[in-house]
Amino acid sequence: MDYKILAEQLVKKCLDKGADAAEVYIESGRDLSIEVRNGEVETVREAASHGAGFRVFVEGKTAFSHCNDFSDDALEEAVSSAIAFANNTTPDENNILPEDESVTEVEGLYDPEIAEVDMERKIEMAKKVEQLAMTDERITKSSGAGFSEGDSEIVIANSNGLLKSYKSTACSFGVSVVAEKGEQKSTGYEYCRRRFFSDLLPPEEIAEKAARDAYELLDPRMVKTQKAAVIFDPDAARSI
């Protein structure tokens, strides 16, 4: 489906239904998730989705609606709902639409290679990083490894003549393992996420970091209560 054409058609539909101005936002996407454990594939999930958002203006009043069913009846109802909502809101002179010149193009977000890579290669990447992490003798169990990818397309159109779109991608793989010493157990996890498939780090690097994170947590020591400077590991710092 050409979402640019659809967006323009929906803007016109909003105007035909009584809107003075309108904006349509369409997002579509595809996601793939692969999970392996102990060298065996546990799950492979692939899903696609799409949705459209509407912003309409009626005599300085504005309202929104959303629809993820692209049948004619569903889209018609979403447009009618937005206009009905707008008629029951308060006018605001600041409710305006952007001009085409105010929106810039963004490059370097989309990698067509990701979707072209064979499924078996993606599965093997997950298996490989798990296998490498388990070669460390201090690692006793695998909590699983995986590969995931996603791509999306965003289209925005409005009655001021704006019509813009962009595509973006992302892919990642990683592994989680367990280190044991006596009664102690600790888990280490590492992954790599990039927009471009060719930019993914080698599985050896990911596996080594996951294993190290697991065994370095063994044999923890208590410290005395004190005021002191604290340096956070990047993985801990980002969650604060």
XYZ file of N, CA and C in Angstrom:
720
model
N 0.844 -1.202 0.000
C 0.000 0.000 0.000
C 0.877 1.249 0.000
N 0.515 2.222 -0.833
C 1.228 3.494 -0.863
C 0.609 4.403 0.197
N 1.299 4.528 1.329
C 0.742 5.283 2.445
C 0.732 6.791 2.195
N 1.584 7.272 1.298
C 1.544 8.691 0.949
C 0.223 9.035 0.262
N -0.169 8.196 -0.688
C -1.437 8.420 -1.384
C -2.597 8.341 -0.400
N -2.557 7.337 0.483
C -3.620 7.188 1.472
C -3.705 8.414 2.374
N -2.561 8.924 2.808
C -2.554 10.090 3.700
C -3.198 11.294 3.022
N -2.866 11.517 1.758
C -3.465 12.641 1.027
C -4.974 12.455 0.878
N -5.391 11.231 0.604
C -6.820 10.952 0.470
C -7.557 11.209 1.783
N -6.927 10.851 2.893
C -7.566 11.036 4.195
C -7.640 12.510 4.591
N -6.635 13.295 4.223
C -6.705 14.736 4.462
C -7.894 15.326 3.709
N -8.043 14.934 2.445
C -9.176 15.417 1.644
C -10.504 14.985 2.264
N -10.552 13.768 2.770
C -11.780 13.271 3.396
C -12.148 14.123 4.619
N -11.150 14.507 5.400
C -11.407 15.365 6.563
C -12.004 16.702 6.132
N -11.447 17.291 5.071
C -11.953 18.573 4.583
C -13.362 18.428 4.025
N -13.593 17.338 3.312
C -14.927 17.099 2.751
C -15.975 16.907 3.844
N -15.536 16.417 4.999
C -16.464 16.158 6.108
C -16.733 17.407 6.955
N -16.039 18.507 6.636
C -16.324 19.735 7.360
C -15.170 20.361 8.114
N -13.986 19.767 8.062
C -12.835 20.362 8.742
C -12.312 21.554 7.946
N -11.869 22.597 8.644
C -11.234 23.741 7.987
C -9.786 23.418 7.621
N -9.168 22.575 8.415
C -7.795 22.127 8.179
C -7.646 20.754 8.818
N -6.663 19.999 8.331
C -6.508 18.631 8.851
C -5.082 18.138 8.660
N -4.721 17.195 9.519
C -3.412 16.546 9.444
C -3.601 15.053 9.676
N -2.882 14.254 8.908
C -2.960 12.796 9.025
C -1.556 12.245 9.246
N -1.438 11.359 10.214
C -0.168 10.709 10.564
C -0.372 9.208 10.427
N 0.426 8.568 9.581
C 0.318 7.121 9.379
C 1.641 6.463 9.759
N 1.550 5.395 10.533
C 2.736 4.619 10.900
C 2.486 3.149 10.600
N 3.440 2.528 9.932
C 3.361 1.094 9.657
C 4.690 0.460 10.038
N 4.659 -0.816 10.381
C 5.897 -1.453 10.800
C 5.851 -2.963 10.767
N 7.037 -3.549 10.871
C 7.195 -5.005 10.901
C 8.243 -5.339 11.943
N 8.006 -6.386 12.725
C 8.946 -6.803 13.769
C 9.214 -8.297 13.678
N 10.467 -8.666 13.927
C 10.878 -10.071 13.969
C 11.627 -10.317 15.265
N 11.296 -11.410 15.945
C 11.974 -11.776 17.188
C 12.313 -13.259 17.162
N 13.583 -13.589 17.416
C 14.057 -14.975 17.447
C 14.666 -15.235 18.820
N 14.257 -16.314 19.467
C 14.814 -16.685 20.764
C 15.349 -18.112 20.699
N 16.568 -18.300 21.181
C 17.165 -19.635 21.236
C 17.670 -19.893 22.652
N 17.761 -21.167 22.993
C 18.322 -21.546 24.293
C 18.928 -22.930 24.170
N 20.144 -23.062 24.697
C 20.878 -24.328 24.628
C 20.959 -24.847 23.202
N 21.178 -23.927 22.276
C 21.386 -24.310 20.886
C 20.139 -24.628 20.101
N 18.969 -24.503 20.715
C 17.714 -24.827 20.037
C 16.836 -23.582 19.912
N 16.151 -23.490 18.786
C 15.229 -22.371 18.580
C 13.986 -22.585 19.434
N 13.669 -21.605 20.275
C 12.470 -21.700 21.113
C 11.283 -20.976 20.490
N 11.509 -19.784 19.973
C 10.407 -19.045 19.352
C 10.911 -18.205 18.186
N 10.065 -18.064 17.195
C 10.261 -17.119 16.092
C 8.930 -16.398 15.911
N 8.935 -15.105 16.112
C 7.704 -14.325 15.984
C 7.912 -13.209 14.964
N 6.952 -13.053 14.076
C 6.990 -11.961 13.106
C 5.602 -11.342 13.034
N 5.550 -10.032 13.080
C 4.254 -9.350 13.091
C 4.348 -8.039 12.332
N 3.226 -7.626 11.766
C 3.130 -6.345 11.066
C 1.969 -5.552 11.651
N 2.084 -4.250 11.615
C 1.026 -3.404 12.168
C 0.968 -2.085 11.410
N -0.164 -1.405 11.516
C -0.275 -0.058 10.965
C -1.366 0.702 11.705
N -1.301 2.012 11.621
C -2.296 2.847 12.278
C -2.280 4.245 11.691
N -3.391 4.943 11.839
C -3.501 6.315 11.340
C -4.049 7.210 12.440
N -3.460 8.384 12.568
C -3.937 9.376 13.519
C -4.433 10.607 12.779
N -5.484 11.224 13.289
C -6.094 12.386 12.642
C -6.097 13.574 13.601
N -5.772 14.739 13.062
C -5.917 15.992 13.808
C -6.715 16.943 12.921
N -7.875 17.359 13.385
C -8.733 18.215 12.567
C -8.992 19.543 13.274
N -9.284 20.563 12.477
C -9.530 21.912 12.982
C -10.868 22.401 12.442
N -11.717 22.844 13.342
C -13.031 23.370 12.968
C -13.253 24.681 13.715
N -13.201 25.805 12.974
C -13.418 27.131 13.568
C -12.515 27.368 14.783
N -11.234 27.036 14.638
C -10.267 27.253 15.707
C -10.263 26.197 16.785
N -11.135 25.235 16.671
C -11.198 24.133 17.640
C -10.524 22.906 17.030
N -9.892 22.110 17.860
C -9.165 20.949 17.344
C -9.482 19.694 18.146
N -9.318 18.547 17.491
C -9.532 17.254 18.153
C -8.755 16.189 17.400
N -8.629 15.031 18.054
C -7.838 13.934 17.512
C -8.665 12.649 17.476
N -8.275 11.749 16.596
C -8.813 10.385 16.610
C -7.756 9.462 16.033
N -7.952 8.167 16.239
C -6.963 7.176 15.800
C -7.674 5.936 15.298
N -7.046 5.258 14.348
C -7.653 4.054 13.778
C -6.550 3.112 13.311
N -6.658 1.819 13.650
C -5.698 0.841 13.125
C -6.352 -0.162 12.182
N -7.586 0.119 11.806
C -8.304 -0.661 10.799
C -8.398 0.213 9.550
N -7.775 -0.238 8.459
C -7.723 0.589 7.257
C -8.842 0.280 6.268
N -9.912 -0.318 6.721
C -11.073 -0.496 5.850
C -11.742 0.865 5.649
N -12.468 1.024 4.547
C -13.101 2.311 4.242
C -14.045 2.760 5.354
N -14.839 1.832 5.872
C -15.812 2.184 6.913
C -15.125 2.656 8.188
N -14.048 1.961 8.578
C -13.346 2.322 9.815
C -12.681 3.689 9.690
N -12.060 3.964 8.553
C -11.418 5.257 8.348
C -12.454 6.381 8.299
N -13.584 6.105 7.660
C -14.671 7.084 7.605
C -15.157 7.433 9.014
N -15.309 6.420 9.846
C -15.776 6.637 11.215
C -14.761 7.431 12.029
N -13.467 7.146 11.824
C -12.427 7.866 12.562
C -12.429 9.349 12.203
N -12.595 9.649 10.926
C -12.653 11.047 10.489
C -13.877 11.740 11.085
N -15.025 11.099 10.994
C -16.266 11.681 11.531
C -16.163 11.916 13.034
N -15.531 10.977 13.748
C -15.372 11.117 15.198
C -14.508 12.319 15.546
N -13.408 12.495 14.809
C -12.516 13.622 15.084
C -13.242 14.947 14.901
N -14.026 15.058 13.838
C -14.749 16.307 13.580
C -15.826 16.535 14.639
N -16.513 15.485 15.036
C -17.524 15.611 16.093
C -16.888 16.051 17.403
N -15.726 15.489 17.734
C -15.022 15.891 18.955
C -14.624 17.367 18.883
N -14.125 17.792 17.709
C -13.664 19.174 17.552
C -14.797 20.164 17.777
N -15.969 19.825 17.332
C -17.116 20.722 17.485
C -17.500 20.937 18.944
N -16.984 20.103 19.824
C -17.323 20.200 21.247
C -16.145 20.639 22.109
N -15.108 21.196 21.482
C -13.963 21.696 22.243
C -13.940 23.218 22.204
N -12.981 23.809 22.917
C -12.865 25.266 23.014
C -11.895 25.796 21.961
N -12.243 26.873 21.265
C -11.333 27.432 20.258
C -10.031 27.927 20.888
N -8.953 27.844 20.124
C -7.643 28.331 20.563
C -6.923 28.853 19.331
N -6.562 30.141 19.351
C -5.922 30.747 18.183
C -4.554 30.156 17.885
N -3.978 29.440 18.852
C -2.666 28.820 18.647
C -2.750 27.459 17.967
N -3.944 26.987 17.706
C -4.105 25.710 17.007
C -3.850 25.914 15.517
N -2.627 25.647 15.091
C -2.262 25.821 13.685
C -1.456 24.622 13.209
N -1.384 24.475 11.897
C -0.626 23.386 11.284
C 0.737 23.887 10.819
N 1.747 23.012 10.800
C 3.059 23.413 10.276
C 3.033 23.543 8.759
N 3.886 24.421 8.244
C 4.052 24.548 6.801
C 5.060 23.517 6.318
N 5.040 23.250 5.037
C 5.945 22.267 4.447
C 7.404 22.650 4.684
N 7.708 23.951 4.609
C 9.097 24.396 4.723
C 9.672 24.195 6.121
N 8.809 24.007 7.118
C 9.289 23.902 8.500
C 9.706 22.489 8.885
N 9.526 21.524 7.986
C 9.855 20.125 8.276
C 11.032 19.703 7.413
N 12.101 19.235 8.036
C 13.314 18.861 7.306
C 13.379 17.356 7.075
N 14.156 16.964 6.078
C 14.366 15.555 5.773
C 15.479 15.000 6.665
N 15.340 13.740 7.069
C 16.358 13.067 7.878
C 16.829 11.828 7.121
N 18.130 11.714 6.917
C 18.690 10.598 6.167
C 19.431 9.641 7.102
N 19.769 8.466 6.579
C 20.605 7.521 7.309
C 19.914 6.727 8.385
N 18.588 6.532 8.249
C 17.841 5.790 9.263
C 17.412 4.407 8.797
N 17.549 4.123 7.512
C 16.951 2.909 6.947
C 18.005 2.033 6.279
N 17.944 0.739 6.592
C 18.861 -0.248 6.010
C 18.059 -1.352 5.326
N 17.964 -1.347 4.000
C 17.202 -2.392 3.310
C 17.822 -3.776 3.444
N 19.110 -3.842 3.811
C 19.795 -5.135 3.913
C 19.204 -6.014 5.008
N 18.688 -5.412 6.076
C 18.207 -6.197 7.213
C 17.149 -7.199 6.784
N 16.179 -6.749 6.011
C 15.089 -7.630 5.584
C 15.558 -8.670 4.577
N 16.679 -8.398 3.903
C 17.178 -9.308 2.877
C 18.058 -10.420 3.449
N 18.545 -10.245 4.672
C 19.394 -11.271 5.286
C 18.558 -12.519 5.550
N 19.094 -13.674 5.183
C 18.380 -14.937 5.332
C 18.036 -15.218 6.795
N 16.851 -15.775 7.015
C 16.403 -16.099 8.372
C 17.388 -17.028 9.082
N 17.939 -17.990 8.364
C 18.879 -18.934 8.973
C 20.119 -18.230 9.506
N 20.555 -17.199 8.810
C 21.732 -16.464 9.279
C 21.434 -15.754 10.595
N 20.242 -15.217 10.730
C 19.853 -14.530 11.962
C 19.753 -15.520 13.123
N 19.203 -16.701 12.835
C 19.128 -17.746 13.862
C 20.528 -18.173 14.276
N 21.411 -18.330 13.298
C 22.777 -18.749 13.596
C 23.527 -17.702 14.415
N 23.217 -16.424 14.211
C 23.854 -15.382 15.027
C 23.491 -15.550 16.491
N 22.219 -15.839 16.752
C 21.781 -16.045 18.138
C 22.432 -17.295 18.726
N 22.469 -18.368 17.949
C 23.099 -19.604 18.431
C 24.588 -19.400 18.679
N 25.238 -18.667 17.789
C 26.679 -18.463 17.877
C 27.061 -17.691 19.133
N 26.326 -16.604 19.425
C 26.686 -15.796 20.583
C 26.447 -16.576 21.871
N 25.439 -17.431 21.891
C 25.197 -18.273 23.066
C 26.318 -19.296 23.220
N 26.682 -19.935 22.127
C 27.741 -20.952 22.168
C 29.054 -20.354 22.655
N 29.399 -19.177 22.165
C 30.648 -18.537 22.563
C 30.641 -18.165 24.041
N 29.517 -17.674 24.537
C 29.438 -17.306 25.956
C 29.584 -18.525 26.854
N 29.091 -19.667 26.404
C 29.139 -20.884 27.207
C 30.510 -21.549 27.204
N 31.425 -21.090 26.354
C 32.764 -21.693 26.339
C 33.586 -21.281 27.558
N 33.194 -20.207 28.234
C 33.881 -19.801 29.463
C 33.520 -20.802 30.557
N 34.523 -21.415 31.169
C 34.288 -22.484 32.147
C 33.568 -21.995 33.397
N 33.569 -20.690 33.633
C 32.877 -20.147 34.797
C 31.377 -19.989 34.558
N 30.957 -20.139 33.318
C 29.537 -20.023 32.964
C 28.910 -21.410 32.991
N 27.823 -21.549 33.741
C 27.203 -22.865 33.920
C 25.882 -23.039 33.185
N 25.193 -21.946 32.921
C 23.881 -22.053 32.279
C 23.660 -20.896 31.316
N 22.798 -21.160 30.357
C 22.354 -20.097 29.459
C 20.912 -19.727 29.795
N 20.662 -18.434 29.885
C 19.285 -17.965 30.053
C 18.634 -17.667 28.707
N 19.418 -17.834 27.642
C 18.875 -17.644 26.303
C 19.601 -16.564 25.528
N 19.457 -16.640 24.220
C 20.031 -15.643 23.319
C 18.973 -15.300 22.284
N 19.189 -14.215 21.574
C 18.163 -13.843 20.611
C 18.638 -12.855 19.577
N 17.817 -12.725 18.556
C 18.019 -11.731 17.503
C 16.673 -11.065 17.255
N 16.674 -9.760 17.061
C 15.421 -9.064 16.750
C 15.684 -7.974 15.724
N 14.647 -7.639 14.995
C 14.750 -6.571 14.014
C 13.388 -5.910 13.847
N 13.405 -4.715 13.333
C 12.153 -4.020 13.070
C 12.361 -2.936 12.042
N 11.337 -2.670 11.273
C 11.372 -1.533 10.364
C 10.032 -0.822 10.418
N 10.061 0.471 10.169
C 8.831 1.256 10.218
C 8.865 2.349 9.164
N 7.679 2.783 8.781
C 7.532 3.911 7.862
C 6.562 4.907 8.489
N 6.949 6.162 8.484
C 6.120 7.246 9.000
C 5.748 8.165 7.841
N 4.472 8.484 7.726
C 3.993 9.430 6.710
C 3.155 10.487 7.410
N 3.387 11.741 7.075
C 2.574 12.824 7.624
C 2.163 13.750 6.485
N 0.883 14.096 6.456
C 0.344 14.983 5.423
C -0.644 15.941 6.067
N -0.725 17.154 5.528
C -1.734 18.079 6.041
C -2.279 18.960 4.928
N -3.274 19.748 5.277
C -3.966 20.567 4.286
C -3.195 21.823 3.904
N -2.023 22.036 4.493
C -1.142 23.128 4.077
C -0.188 22.699 2.977
N -0.349 21.471 2.500
C 0.517 20.981 1.438
C 1.684 20.147 1.911
N 1.777 19.927 3.211
C 2.861 19.099 3.740
C 2.633 17.635 3.387
N 3.647 16.984 2.871
C 3.626 15.540 2.626
C 5.051 15.029 2.787
N 5.335 14.404 3.917
C 6.674 13.916 4.217
C 6.591 12.474 4.700
N 7.673 11.748 4.489
C 7.739 10.374 4.996
C 9.188 9.985 5.224
N 9.382 8.991 6.079
C 10.715 8.415 6.239
C 10.581 6.979 6.720
N 11.606 6.196 6.429
C 11.669 4.815 6.886
C 12.835 4.674 7.854
N 12.690 3.792 8.821
C 13.771 3.539 9.768
C 13.836 2.052 10.089
N 15.012 1.602 10.484
C 15.218 0.201 10.841
C 16.052 0.103 12.108
N 16.009 -1.072 12.713
C 16.871 -1.383 13.854
C 17.008 -2.896 13.936
N 18.144 -3.363 14.402
C 18.342 -4.797 14.621
C 19.249 -4.974 15.830
N 19.112 -6.103 16.495
C 19.918 -6.356 17.684
C 20.057 -7.849 17.921
N 21.095 -8.221 18.663
C 21.231 -9.593 19.138
C 21.973 -9.567 20.457
N 21.752 -10.599 21.278
C 22.387 -10.617 22.581
C 22.235 -11.961 23.258
N 22.808 -12.066 24.466
C 22.793 -13.327 25.199
C 22.801 -13.055 26.697
N 22.176 -13.953 27.451
C 22.166 -13.886 28.914
C 22.643 -15.224 29.463
N 23.626 -15.185 30.382
C 24.197 -16.417 30.933
C 24.310 -16.327 32.449
N 24.517 -17.481 33.064
C 24.597 -17.578 34.523
C 25.953 -18.140 34.928
N 26.584 -17.499 35.910
C 27.816 -18.006 36.508
C 27.493 -18.492 37.920
N 28.129 -19.594 38.339
C 27.878 -20.157 39.667
C 29.195 -20.441 40.379
N 29.156 -20.254 41.705
C 30.289 -20.600 42.556
C 29.727 -20.978 43.907
N 29.756 -22.265 44.211
C 29.138 -22.729 45.441
C 27.650 -22.467 45.409
N 27.158 -21.734 46.424
C 25.743 -21.376 46.472
C 25.442 -20.073 45.731
N 26.481 -19.445 45.234
C 26.288 -18.154 44.571
C 25.879 -18.333 43.103
N 25.007 -17.459 42.653
C 24.628 -17.412 41.242
C 24.535 -15.951 40.819
N 24.978 -15.668 39.629
C 24.842 -14.308 39.101
C 24.633 -14.377 37.594
N 23.951 -13.386 37.077
C 23.585 -13.358 35.663
C 24.271 -12.201 34.953
N 24.705 -12.466 33.745
C 25.284 -11.425 32.904
C 24.551 -11.362 31.578
N 24.354 -10.155 31.093
C 23.631 -9.979 29.834
C 24.315 -8.900 29.007
N 24.415 -9.140 27.723
C 24.971 -8.122 26.829
C 24.285 -8.231 25.470
N 24.140 -7.100 24.822
C 23.520 -7.088 23.496
C 24.109 -5.946 22.679
N 23.842 -5.965 21.405
C 24.255 -4.893 20.505
C 23.053 -4.521 19.655
N 22.768 -3.235 19.564
C 21.633 -2.740 18.767
C 22.132 -1.663 17.803
N 21.797 -1.803 16.549
C 22.220 -0.858 15.527
C 21.102 -0.630 14.510
N 21.188 0.473 13.776
C 20.239 0.718 12.690
C 20.604 -0.095 11.447
N 21.897 -0.343 11.260
C 22.372 -1.051 10.073
C 22.947 -2.406 10.469
N 22.553 -3.435 9.727
C 22.984 -4.796 10.027
C 24.505 -4.909 10.015
N 25.140 -4.247 9.059
C 26.597 -4.348 8.929
C 27.340 -3.703 10.091
N 26.652 -2.906 10.906
C 27.298 -2.245 12.043
C 27.250 -3.069 13.332
N 26.576 -4.218 13.313
C 26.509 -5.053 14.515
C 27.904 -5.528 14.910
N 28.167 -5.548 16.206
C 29.469 -5.987 16.701
C 29.642 -7.490 16.520
N 30.880 -7.984 16.517
C 31.113 -9.427 16.400
C 30.504 -10.179 17.585
N 29.978 -11.385 17.365
C 29.394 -12.157 18.471
C 30.399 -12.461 19.569
N 31.689 -12.573 19.219
C 32.716 -12.837 20.226
C 32.750 -11.728 21.281
N 32.603 -10.500 20.836
C 32.648 -9.361 21.758
C 31.434 -9.346 22.685
N 30.274 -9.654 22.136
C 29.049 -9.683 22.933
C 29.100 -10.821 23.949
N 29.547 -11.997 23.509
C 29.613 -13.169 24.388
C 30.592 -12.945 25.534
N 31.754 -12.380 25.216
C 32.773 -12.152 26.244
C 32.267 -11.191 27.314
N 31.560 -10.136 26.897
C 31.042 -9.152 27.854
C 29.953 -9.762 28.731
N 29.072 -10.576 28.160
C 28.008 -11.208 28.949
C 28.599 -12.136 30.001
N 29.578 -12.948 29.603
C 30.209 -13.873 30.542
C 30.940 -13.117 31.648
N 31.658 -12.071 31.270
C 32.411 -11.302 32.265
C 31.475 -10.636 33.271
N 30.373 -10.083 32.782
C 29.418 -9.453 33.694
C 28.858 -10.453 34.696
N 28.697 -11.701 34.250
C 28.150 -12.727 35.144
C 29.147 -13.102 36.234
N 30.367 -13.449 35.869
C 31.288 -13.949 36.888
C 31.897 -12.841 37.739
N 31.893 -11.609 37.261
C 32.440 -10.525 38.079
C 31.527 -10.162 39.250
N 30.294 -10.624 39.212
C 29.373 -10.367 40.320
C 29.489 -11.405 41.433
N 30.275 -12.441 41.209
C 30.496 -13.448 42.250
C 31.434 -12.892 43.329
N 31.325 -13.476 44.529
C 32.156 -13.057 45.666
C 32.038 -11.557 45.967
N 30.831 -11.049 46.145
C 30.680 -9.625 46.491
C 31.195 -9.362 47.904
N 31.618 -8.146 48.168
C 32.117 -7.774 49.488
C 31.308 -6.607 50.047
N 31.119 -6.640 51.365
C 30.419 -5.557 52.045
C 31.376 -4.375 52.227
N 30.826 -3.179 52.223
C 31.626 -1.995 52.535
C 31.010 -1.316 53.751
N 31.833 -0.608 54.480
C 31.348 0.109 55.653
C 30.478 1.286 55.220
N 29.536 1.642 56.089
C 28.708 2.817 55.833
C 29.603 4.045 55.758
N 29.470 4.817 54.692
C 30.359 5.955 54.488
C 29.802 6.878 53.413
N 30.341 8.085 53.363
C 30.079 8.998 52.261
C 31.231 8.866 51.280
N 30.901 8.555 50.035
C 31.964 8.331 49.057
C 31.443 8.593 47.652
N 32.364 8.895 46.756
C 32.002 9.038 45.343
C 31.683 7.650 44.787
N 30.688 7.584 43.936
C 30.265 6.311 43.356
C 30.365 6.389 41.839
N 30.992 5.395 41.250
C 31.073 5.294 39.793
C 30.144 4.171 39.353
N 29.175 4.500 38.517
C 28.218 3.504 38.051
C 28.676 2.880 36.740
N 28.479 1.583 36.652
C 28.640 0.901 35.375
C 27.631 1.500 34.392
N 27.983 1.642 33.109
C 27.037 2.222 32.144
C 25.674 1.537 32.140
N 25.651 0.207 32.307
C 24.376 -0.506 32.310
C 23.518 -0.119 33.504
N 24.179 0.190 34.634
C 23.430 0.612 35.815
C 23.037 2.083 35.709
N 23.941 2.897 35.193
C 23.697 4.339 35.125
C 22.504 4.670 34.243
N 22.337 3.958 33.151
C 21.263 4.305 32.220
C 19.874 3.982 32.778
N 19.818 3.139 33.817
C 18.520 2.766 34.382
C 18.104 3.671 35.533
N 18.975 4.584 35.911
C 18.660 5.481 37.030
C 17.692 6.570 36.556
